[in-house]
Every structure is written in C-alpha cells, then in structure tokens.
JSON list of C-alpha atoms and ligand atoms in Angstrom, two decimals:
[
{"chain": "A", "resi": 1, "resn": "UNK", "atom": "CA", "xyz": [25.21, 7.38, 18.03]},
{"chain": "A", "resi": 2, "resn": "UNK", "atom": "CA", "xyz": [25.04, 3.67, 17.70]},
{"chain": "A", "resi": 3, "resn": "UNK", "atom": "CA", "xyz": [21.73, 3.79, 19.52]},
{"chain": "A", "resi": 4, "resn": "UNK", "atom": "CA", "xyz": [20.27, 6.14, 16.91]},
{"chain": "A", "resi": 5, "resn": "UNK", "atom": "CA", "xyz": [21.64, 4.06, 14.04]},
{"chain": "A", "resi": 6, "resn": "UNK", "atom": "CA", "xyz": [20.01, 0.97, 15.45]},
{"chain": "A", "resi": 7, "resn": "UNK", "atom": "CA", "xyz": [16.61, 2.64, 15.43]},
{"chain": "A", "resi": 8, "resn": "UNK", "atom": "CA", "xyz": [16.85, 3.34, 11.73]},
{"chain": "A", "resi": 9, "resn": "UNK", "atom": "CA", "xyz": [14.33, 1.72, 9.47]},
{"chain": "A", "resi": 10, "resn": "UNK", "atom": "CA", "xyz": [15.32, -1.24, 7.43]},
{"chain": "A", "resi": 11, "resn": "UNK", "atom": "CA", "xyz": [13.20, -2.69, 4.59]},
{"chain": "A", "resi": 12, "resn": "UNK", "atom": "CA", "xyz": [12.54, -6.45, 4.86]},
{"chain": "A", "resi": 13, "resn": "UNK", "atom": "CA", "xyz": [12.11, -8.46, 1.65]},
{"chain": "A", "resi": 14, "resn": "UNK", "atom": "CA", "xyz": [10.99, -12.13, 1.50]},
{"chain": "A", "resi": 15, "resn": "UNK", "atom": "CA", "xyz": [12.83, -14.80, -0.44]},
{"chain": "A", "resi": 16, "resn": "UNK", "atom": "CA", "xyz": [11.16, -13.66, -3.60]},
{"chain": "A", "resi": 17, "resn": "UNK", "atom": "CA", "xyz": [12.33, -10.08, -3.16]},
{"chain": "A", "resi": 18, "resn": "UNK", "atom": "CA", "xyz": [8.80, -8.90, -2.28]},
{"chain": "A", "resi": 19, "resn": "UNK", "atom": "CA", "xyz": [8.59, -6.21, 0.39]},
{"chain": "A", "resi": 20, "resn": "UNK", "atom": "CA", "xyz": [6.97, -7.59, 3.53]},
{"chain": "A", "resi": 21, "resn": "UNK", "atom": "CA", "xyz": [7.90, -5.35, 6.43]},
{"chain": "A", "resi": 22, "resn": "UNK", "atom": "CA", "xyz": [9.88, -2.51, 7.86]},
{"chain": "A", "resi": 23, "resn": "UNK", "atom": "CA", "xyz": [11.77, -3.07, 11.06]},
{"chain": "A", "resi": 24, "resn": "UNK", "atom": "CA", "xyz": [14.45, -1.28, 13.12]},
{"chain": "A", "resi": 25, "resn": "UNK", "atom": "CA", "xyz": [18.06, -1.83, 12.25]},
{"chain": "A", "resi": 26, "resn": "UNK", "atom": "CA", "xyz": [18.36, -3.52, 15.69]},
{"chain": "A", "resi": 27, "resn": "UNK", "atom": "CA", "xyz": [15.77, -6.12, 14.71]},
{"chain": "A", "resi": 28, "resn": "UNK", "atom": "CA", "xyz": [17.38, -6.52, 11.28]},
{"chain": "A", "resi": 29, "resn": "UNK", "atom": "CA", "xyz": [20.74, -7.32, 12.90]},
{"chain": "A", "resi": 30, "resn": "UNK", "atom": "CA", "xyz": [19.09, -9.92, 15.09]},
{"chain": "A", "resi": 31, "resn": "UNK", "atom": "CA", "xyz": [17.56, -11.56, 12.02]},
{"chain": "A", "resi": 32, "resn": "UNK", "atom": "CA", "xyz": [20.89, -11.59, 10.26]},
{"chain": "A", "resi": 33, "resn": "UNK", "atom": "CA", "xyz": [22.74, -12.95, 13.35]},
{"chain": "A", "resi": 34, "resn": "UNK", "atom": "CA", "xyz": [20.19, -15.71, 13.73]},
{"chain": "A", "resi": 35, "resn": "UNK", "atom": "CA", "xyz": [20.67, -16.79, 10.13]},
{"chain": "A", "resi": 36, "resn": "UNK", "atom": "CA", "xyz": [17.16, -15.81, 9.24]},
{"chain": "A", "resi": 37, "resn": "UNK", "atom": "CA", "xyz": [18.06, -13.03, 6.77]},
{"chain": "A", "resi": 38, "resn": "UNK", "atom": "CA", "xyz": [20.89, -11.68, 4.76]},
{"chain": "A", "resi": 39, "resn": "UNK", "atom": "CA", "xyz": [21.75, -8.04, 3.93]},
{"chain": "A", "resi": 40, "resn": "UNK", "atom": "CA", "xyz": [20.82, -6.90, 0.44]},
{"chain": "A", "resi": 41, "resn": "UNK", "atom": "CA", "xyz": [21.90, -3.25, 0.63]},
{"chain": "A", "resi": 42, "resn": "UNK", "atom": "CA", "xyz": [24.18, -1.85, 3.29]},
{"chain": "A", "resi": 43, "resn": "UNK", "atom": "CA", "xyz": [24.84, 1.70, 4.33]},
{"chain": "A", "resi": 44, "resn": "UNK", "atom": "CA", "xyz": [28.21, 3.31, 4.94]},
{"chain": "A", "resi": 45, "resn": "UNK", "atom": "CA", "xyz": [27.47, 3.43, 8.66]},
{"chain": "A", "resi": 46, "resn": "UNK", "atom": "CA", "xyz": [29.43, 1.14, 10.90]},
{"chain": "A", "resi": 47, "resn": "UNK", "atom": "CA", "xyz": [28.25, -0.53, 14.12]},
{"chain": "A", "resi": 48, "resn": "UNK", "atom": "CA", "xyz": [30.76, -1.81, 16.61]},
{"chain": "A", "resi": 49, "resn": "UNK", "atom": "CA", "xyz": [29.86, -4.67, 18.84]},
{"chain": "A", "resi": 50, "resn": "UNK", "atom": "CA", "xyz": [32.31, -6.60, 21.10]},
{"chain": "A", "resi": 51, "resn": "UNK", "atom": "CA", "xyz": [34.51, -8.48, 18.69]},
{"chain": "A", "resi": 52, "resn": "UNK", "atom": "CA", "xyz": [32.74, -7.45, 15.48]},
{"chain": "A", "resi": 53, "resn": "UNK", "atom": "CA", "xyz": [32.18, -4.63, 13.13]},
{"chain": "A", "resi": 54, "resn": "UNK", "atom": "CA", "xyz": [28.91, -4.40, 11.14]},
{"chain": "A", "resi": 55, "resn": "UNK", "atom": "CA", "xyz": [27.79, -2.35, 8.28]},
{"chain": "A", "resi": 56, "resn": "UNK", "atom": "CA", "xyz": [24.33, -1.11, 8.99]},
{"chain": "A", "resi": 57, "resn": "UNK", "atom": "CA", "xyz": [21.81, -2.82, 6.56]},
{"chain": "A", "resi": 58, "resn": "UNK", "atom": "CA", "xyz": [19.32, -0.75, 4.57]},
{"chain": "A", "resi": 59, "resn": "UNK", "atom": "CA", "xyz": [17.46, -3.71, 3.10]},
{"chain": "A", "resi": 60, "resn": "UNK", "atom": "CA", "xyz": [17.55, -7.35, 4.27]},
{"chain": "A", "resi": 61, "resn": "UNK", "atom": "CA", "xyz": [16.11, -10.46, 2.66]},
{"chain": "A", "resi": 62, "resn": "UNK", "atom": "CA", "xyz": [14.46, -13.33, 4.51]},
{"chain": "A", "resi": 63, "resn": "UNK", "atom": "CA", "xyz": [14.96, -16.95, 3.41]},
{"chain": "A", "resi": 64, "resn": "UNK", "atom": "CA", "xyz": [11.26, -17.73, 3.28]},
{"chain": "A", "resi": 65, "resn": "UNK", "atom": "CA", "xyz": [8.54, -16.62, 0.87]},
{"chain": "A", "resi": 66, "resn": "UNK", "atom": "CA", "xyz": [5.79, -14.99, 2.90]},
{"chain": "A", "resi": 67, "resn": "UNK", "atom": "CA", "xyz": [4.71, -11.98, 0.88]},
{"chain": "A", "resi": 68, "resn": "UNK", "atom": "CA", "xyz": [1.39, -13.48, -0.27]},
{"chain": "A", "resi": 69, "resn": "UNK", "atom": "CA", "xyz": [0.55, -14.41, 3.37]},
{"chain": "A", "resi": 70, "resn": "UNK", "atom": "CA", "xyz": [1.35, -10.95, 4.63]},
{"chain": "A", "resi": 71, "resn": "UNK", "atom": "CA", "xyz": [-0.58, -9.23, 1.89]},
{"chain": "A", "resi": 72, "resn": "UNK", "atom": "CA", "xyz": [-3.60, -11.44, 2.50]},
{"chain": "A", "resi": 73, "resn": "UNK", "atom": "CA", "xyz": [-3.52, -10.61, 6.16]},
{"chain": "A", "resi": 74, "resn": "UNK", "atom": "CA", "xyz": [-3.35, -6.88, 5.66]},
{"chain": "A", "resi": 75, "resn": "UNK", "atom": "CA", "xyz": [-6.65, -5.17, 5.05]},
{"chain": "A", "resi": 76, "resn": "UNK", "atom": "CA", "xyz": [-6.20, -2.03, 3.14]},
{"chain": "A", "resi": 77, "resn": "UNK", "atom": "CA", "xyz": [-7.90, 0.81, 4.90]},
{"chain": "A", "resi": 78, "resn": "UNK", "atom": "CA", "xyz": [-10.87, 2.32, 3.09]},
{"chain": "A", "resi": 79, "resn": "UNK", "atom": "CA", "xyz": [-10.26, 5.96, 2.54]},
{"chain": "A", "resi": 80, "resn": "UNK", "atom": "CA", "xyz": [-10.12, 8.40, -0.32]},
{"chain": "A", "resi": 81, "resn": "UNK", "atom": "CA", "xyz": [-6.43, 8.13, -0.95]},
{"chain": "A", "resi": 82, "resn": "UNK", "atom": "CA", "xyz": [-6.60, 4.31, -1.12]},
{"chain": "A", "resi": 83, "resn": "UNK", "atom": "CA", "xyz": [-9.67, 4.27, -3.36]},
{"chain": "A", "resi": 84, "resn": "UNK", "atom": "CA", "xyz": [-7.80, 6.62, -5.79]},
{"chain": "A", "resi": 85, "resn": "UNK", "atom": "CA", "xyz": [-4.72, 4.42, -5.60]},
{"chain": "A", "resi": 86, "resn": "UNK", "atom": "CA", "xyz": [-6.75, 1.23, -6.26]},
{"chain": "A", "resi": 87, "resn": "UNK", "atom": "CA", "xyz": [-8.30, 2.96, -9.32]},
{"chain": "A", "resi": 88, "resn": "UNK", "atom": "CA", "xyz": [-4.87, 4.25, -10.47]},
{"chain": "A", "resi": 89, "resn": "UNK", "atom": "CA", "xyz": [-6.13, 7.81, -10.28]},
{"chain": "A", "resi": 90, "resn": "UNK", "atom": "CA", "xyz": [-8.47, 7.15, -13.11]},
{"chain": "A", "resi": 91, "resn": "UNK", "atom": "CA", "xyz": [-12.21, 8.10, -13.30]},
{"chain": "A", "resi": 92, "resn": "UNK", "atom": "CA", "xyz": [-14.05, 4.77, -13.28]},
{"chain": "A", "resi": 93, "resn": "UNK", "atom": "CA", "xyz": [-16.71, 6.02, -15.60]},
{"chain": "A", "resi": 94, "resn": "UNK", "atom": "CA", "xyz": [-14.95, 7.86, -18.47]},
{"chain": "A", "resi": 95, "resn": "UNK", "atom": "CA", "xyz": [-11.33, 6.81, -17.97]},
{"chain": "A", "resi": 96, "resn": "UNK", "atom": "CA", "xyz": [-10.13, 10.42, -17.51]},
{"chain": "A", "resi": 97, "resn": "UNK", "atom": "CA", "xyz": [-6.88, 10.79, -15.60]},
{"chain": "A", "resi": 98, "resn": "UNK", "atom": "CA", "xyz": [-7.50, 14.51, -15.02]},
{"chain": "A", "resi": 99, "resn": "UNK", "atom": "CA", "xyz": [-8.16, 15.36, -11.41]},
{"chain": "A", "resi": 100, "resn": "UNK", "atom": "CA", "xyz": [-9.41, 16.63, -9.14]},
{"chain": "A", "resi": 101, "resn": "UNK", "atom": "CA", "xyz": [-11.21, 13.47, -8.30]},
{"chain": "A", "resi": 102, "resn": "UNK", "atom": "CA", "xyz": [-14.00, 12.74, -5.87]},
{"chain": "A", "resi": 103, "resn": "UNK", "atom": "CA", "xyz": [-15.31, 9.52, -4.44]},
{"chain": "A", "resi": 104, "resn": "UNK", "atom": "CA", "xyz": [-18.50, 8.47, -6.02]},
{"chain": "A", "resi": 105, "resn": "UNK", "atom": "CA", "xyz": [-20.93, 6.07, -4.34]},
{"chain": "A", "resi": 106, "resn": "UNK", "atom": "CA", "xyz": [-22.03, 3.83, -7.26]},
{"chain": "A", "resi": 107, "resn": "UNK", "atom": "CA", "xyz": [-25.37, 3.35, -5.51]},
{"chain": "A", "resi": 108, "resn": "UNK", "atom": "CA", "xyz": [-25.91, 6.78, -3.96]},
{"chain": "A", "resi": 109, "resn": "UNK", "atom": "CA", "xyz": [-26.18, 6.88, -0.18]},
{"chain": "A", "resi": 110, "resn": "UNK", "atom": "CA", "xyz": [-29.65, 8.38, -0.63]},
{"chain": "A", "resi": 111, "resn": "UNK", "atom": "CA", "xyz": [-30.89, 5.48, -2.81]},
{"chain": "A", "resi": 112, "resn": "UNK", "atom": "CA", "xyz": [-32.17, 2.10, -1.70]},
{"chain": "A", "resi": 113, "resn": "UNK", "atom": "CA", "xyz": [-31.79, -1.01, -3.82]},
{"chain": "A", "resi": 114, "resn": "UNK", "atom": "CA", "xyz": [-32.04, -4.71, -3.22]},
{"chain": "A", "resi": 115, "resn": "UNK", "atom": "CA", "xyz": [-28.30, -4.82, -2.60]},
{"chain": "A", "resi": 116, "resn": "UNK", "atom": "CA", "xyz": [-28.29, -1.69, -0.51]},
{"chain": "A", "resi": 117, "resn": "UNK", "atom": "CA", "xyz": [-31.54, -1.71, 1.48]},
{"chain": "A", "resi": 118, "resn": "UNK", "atom": "CA", "xyz": [-30.31, 1.09, 3.75]},
{"chain": "A", "resi": 119, "resn": "UNK", "atom": "CA", "xyz": [-28.96, 3.24, 0.91]},
{"chain": "A", "resi": 120, "resn": "UNK", "atom": "CA", "xyz": [-25.63, 2.98, -0.88]},
{"chain": "A", "resi": 121, "resn": "UNK", "atom": "CA", "xyz": [-22.89, 1.87, 1.46]},
{"chain": "A", "resi": 122, "resn": "UNK", "atom": "CA", "xyz": [-19.49, 3.32, 1.97]},
{"chain": "A", "resi": 123, "resn": "UNK", "atom": "CA", "xyz": [-17.55, 0.21, 0.97]},
{"chain": "A", "resi": 124, "resn": "UNK", "atom": "CA", "xyz": [-14.81, -0.90, -1.40]},
{"chain": "A", "resi": 125, "resn": "UNK", "atom": "CA", "xyz": [-17.52, -2.38, -3.64]},
{"chain": "A", "resi": 126, "resn": "UNK", "atom": "CA", "xyz": [-19.60, 0.77, -3.82]},
{"chain": "A", "resi": 127, "resn": "UNK", "atom": "CA", "xyz": [-16.95, 3.49, -3.90]},
{"chain": "A", "resi": 128, "resn": "UNK", "atom": "CA", "xyz": [-15.03, 4.55, -7.00]},
{"chain": "A", "resi": 129, "resn": "UNK", "atom": "CA", "xyz": [-12.80, 7.32, -8.23]},
{"chain": "A", "resi": 130, "resn": "UNK", "atom": "CA", "xyz": [-14.80, 9.85, -10.19]},
{"chain": "A", "resi": 131, "resn": "UNK", "atom": "CA", "xyz": [-13.90, 13.00, -12.14]},
{"chain": "A", "resi": 132, "resn": "UNK", "atom": "CA", "xyz": [-15.78, 16.23, -11.63]},
{"chain": "A", "resi": 133, "resn": "UNK", "atom": "CA", "xyz": [-17.65, 16.00, -14.96]},
{"chain": "A", "resi": 134, "resn": "UNK", "atom": "CA", "xyz": [-18.92, 12.42, -14.34]},
{"chain": "A", "resi": 135, "resn": "UNK", "atom": "CA", "xyz": [-19.71, 13.29, -10.75]},
{"chain": "A", "resi": 136, "resn": "UNK", "atom": "CA", "xyz": [-21.87, 16.15, -11.97]},
{"chain": "A", "resi": 137, "resn": "UNK", "atom": "CA", "xyz": [-23.57, 13.96, -14.62]},
{"chain": "A", "resi": 138, "resn": "UNK", "atom": "CA", "xyz": [-24.32, 11.10, -12.32]},
{"chain": "A", "resi": 139, "resn": "UNK", "atom": "CA", "xyz": [-25.57, 13.13, -9.38]},
{"chain": "A", "resi": 140, "resn": "UNK", "atom": "CA", "xyz": [-27.78, 10.93, -7.20]},
{"chain": "A", "resi": 141, "resn": "UNK", "atom": "CA", "xyz": [-28.78, 8.66, -10.09]},
{"chain": "A", "resi": 142, "resn": "UNK", "atom": "CA", "xyz": [-28.26, 4.94, -10.36]},
{"chain": "A", "resi": 143, "resn": "UNK", "atom": "CA", "xyz": [-26.05, 3.77, -13.17]},
{"chain": "A", "resi": 144, "resn": "UNK", "atom": "CA", "xyz": [-28.76, 2.79, -15.60]},
{"chain": "A", "resi": 145, "resn": "UNK", "atom": "CA", "xyz": [-30.70, 6.00, -14.97]},
{"chain": "A", "resi": 146, "resn": "UNK", "atom": "CA", "xyz": [-27.65, 8.13, -15.80]},
{"chain": "A", "resi": 147, "resn": "UNK", "atom": "CA", "xyz": [-26.73, 5.83, -18.72]},
{"chain": "A", "resi": 148, "resn": "UNK", "atom": "CA", "xyz": [-23.29, 5.33, -17.29]},
{"chain": "A", "resi": 149, "resn": "UNK", "atom": "CA", "xyz": [-21.08, 2.26, -16.92]},
{"chain": "A", "resi": 150, "resn": "UNK", "atom": "CA", "xyz": [-18.15, 1.29, -14.68]},
{"chain": "A", "resi": 151, "resn": "UNK", "atom": "CA", "xyz": [-14.89, 0.52, -16.38]},
{"chain": "A", "resi": 152, "resn": "UNK", "atom": "CA", "xyz": [-14.52, -2.37, -13.94]},
{"chain": "A", "resi": 153, "resn": "UNK", "atom": "CA", "xyz": [-16.34, -3.77, -10.94]},
{"chain": "A", "resi": 154, "resn": "UNK", "atom": "CA", "xyz": [-14.85, -2.29, -7.80]},
{"chain": "A", "resi": 155, "resn": "UNK", "atom": "CA", "xyz": [-13.47, -4.75, -5.23]},
{"chain": "A", "resi": 156, "resn": "UNK", "atom": "CA", "xyz": [-11.54, -4.69, -2.04]},
{"chain": "A", "resi": 157, "resn": "UNK", "atom": "CA", "xyz": [-7.79, -4.63, -2.87]},
{"chain": "A", "resi": 158, "resn": "UNK", "atom": "CA", "xyz": [-6.13, -7.67, -1.40]},
{"chain": "A", "resi": 159, "resn": "UNK", "atom": "CA", "xyz": [-2.60, -6.59, -1.58]},
{"chain": "A", "resi": 160, "resn": "UNK", "atom": "CA", "xyz": [-1.15, -3.26, -2.50]},
{"chain": "A", "resi": 161, "resn": "UNK", "atom": "CA", "xyz": [2.47, -3.20, -1.32]},
{"chain": "A", "resi": 162, "resn": "UNK", "atom": "CA", "xyz": [2.97, 0.47, -2.14]},
{"chain": "A", "resi": 163, "resn": "UNK", "atom": "CA", "xyz": [-0.08, 1.41, -0.01]},
{"chain": "A", "resi": 164, "resn": "UNK", "atom": "CA", "xyz": [1.09, -0.78, 2.86]},
{"chain": "A", "resi": 165, "resn": "UNK", "atom": "CA", "xyz": [4.44, 0.92, 2.89]},
{"chain": "A", "resi": 166, "resn": "UNK", "atom": "CA", "xyz": [3.45, 4.45, 1.95]},
{"chain": "A", "resi": 167, "resn": "UNK", "atom": "CA", "xyz": [3.44, 5.69, 5.52]},
{"chain": "A", "resi": 168, "resn": "UNK", "atom": "CA", "xyz": [7.13, 5.00, 5.60]},
{"chain": "A", "resi": 169, "resn": "UNK", "atom": "CA", "xyz": [7.97, 6.63, 2.37]},
{"chain": "A", "resi": 170, "resn": "UNK", "atom": "CA", "xyz": [7.71, 10.27, 3.33]},
{"chain": "A", "resi": 171, "resn": "UNK", "atom": "CA", "xyz": [10.07, 10.72, 6.19]},
{"chain": "A", "resi": 172, "resn": "UNK", "atom": "CA", "xyz": [13.09, 8.54, 6.71]},
{"chain": "A", "resi": 173, "resn": "UNK", "atom": "CA", "xyz": [12.61, 6.42, 3.61]},
{"chain": "A", "resi": 174, "resn": "UNK", "atom": "CA", "xyz": [15.86, 5.07, 2.24]},
{"chain": "A", "resi": 175, "resn": "UNK", "atom": "CA", "xyz": [16.15, 5.72, -1.41]},
{"chain": "A", "resi": 176, "resn": "UNK", "atom": "CA", "xyz": [17.60, 2.26, -1.97]},
{"chain": "A", "resi": 177, "resn": "UNK", "atom": "CA", "xyz": [14.13, 0.91, -1.11]},
{"chain": "A", "resi": 178, "resn": "UNK", "atom": "CA", "xyz": [12.59, 2.48, -4.26]},
{"chain": "A", "resi": 179, "resn": "UNK", "atom": "CA", "xyz": [13.64, -0.48, -6.38]},
{"chain": "A", "resi": 180, "resn": "UNK", "atom": "CA", "xyz": [11.46, -2.79, -4.33]},
{"chain": "A", "resi": 181, "resn": "UNK", "atom": "CA", "xyz": [8.51, -0.61, -3.39]},
{"chain": "A", "resi": 182, "resn": "UNK", "atom": "CA", "xyz": [7.63, 0.77, -6.85]},
{"chain": "A", "resi": 183, "resn": "UNK", "atom": "CA", "xyz": [7.30, -2.19, -9.14]},
{"chain": "B", "resi": 201, "resn": "LIG", "atom": "ZN1", "xyz": [-15.18, 10.81, -15.61]}
]
C-alpha cells in the first residue's frame, strides 16, 4: 500500500509557484526531508515511517526559482498538436477559431525560395495552424501570390508549461494541480 502511494505523482513548483517538474511521492518526501521543499497541498493519505507519520503531498514547492531555466532547457517537440497549441487553435491567416485545422507550410514544401532552397521546411518558423478555407485558398502558393498575410510571425515556443506537463494530465493527474498548470 505504502509502496503504491510513494509512486504517486507529485507536482513540483519553484519558489515563484511556477510548475517545473513532476516527481514520485517518494522523491517529493526526500526533498521535503532535506529541507529543499515544503508541501503546498497534501492528500488525505498517510505514510508511516519509523517514528513519524506523514501526509502524502500532492504539490510541493522548492525554495529556489528555476522555472525560467527549466523552460529554456526544454525544447517543445514540433508536432501538429503543439503547433495548434502555440497558435491557440486559431487560423494564422484569417483568425478563425473554427476547426478542423490543418498545418500549413507557409513556404510550401514544393516551392524553393532564398530562405528555403530545398523547398519549404517543416519547422516552427514555417508551420502554422490553418483553417480548411484558408488552406484551400492558399494551396501551394507563396503568401504574396495568394494575397494572404500571417497574423504573426511563427517562432519556436520557448516555454509552454501546459505543453510540458500535458502528458501527465490525462491519467493520474491530481485535480489540485489545475490551479498551477492552467494559468
Ligand atoms: Zn483561415
């Protein structure tokens, strides 16, 4: 029983209450015992150790501010879901929030330009969220040929905490984490 409890996920915040990691409850207890962190939210579950009784933490907070360092170090994976998230599920040409969306290569893969001598690349800078209507209109044209404009220049996201933590949010996510993961 205690063994299972100690494997539970615990959200780690930094000193500024920014989410920086998810660790096992066992690791969280070690951080608390070493004076590196304090519990922010505890569960009803109790852990017994020789000479002590602990409430299992759900969220702990470190005493140092490391969020910006962590976010800089994490490269957000380039995939459809993350491009949509970066663009806030908004077509980057007409601003429509009506899906379904596709990924549009700003410089089409089949076109060669000075910036894309091998054809449009699949990169953060060349992929944007696009609605079906704009996708149809743009086809394999360059922007100026289609008379279209980007709402903003696409760039690689440097820190997207909700994306970093999303894989933990489906199964086994503690609802007390919501406050810190959806800002
Ligand atoms: Zn559109």
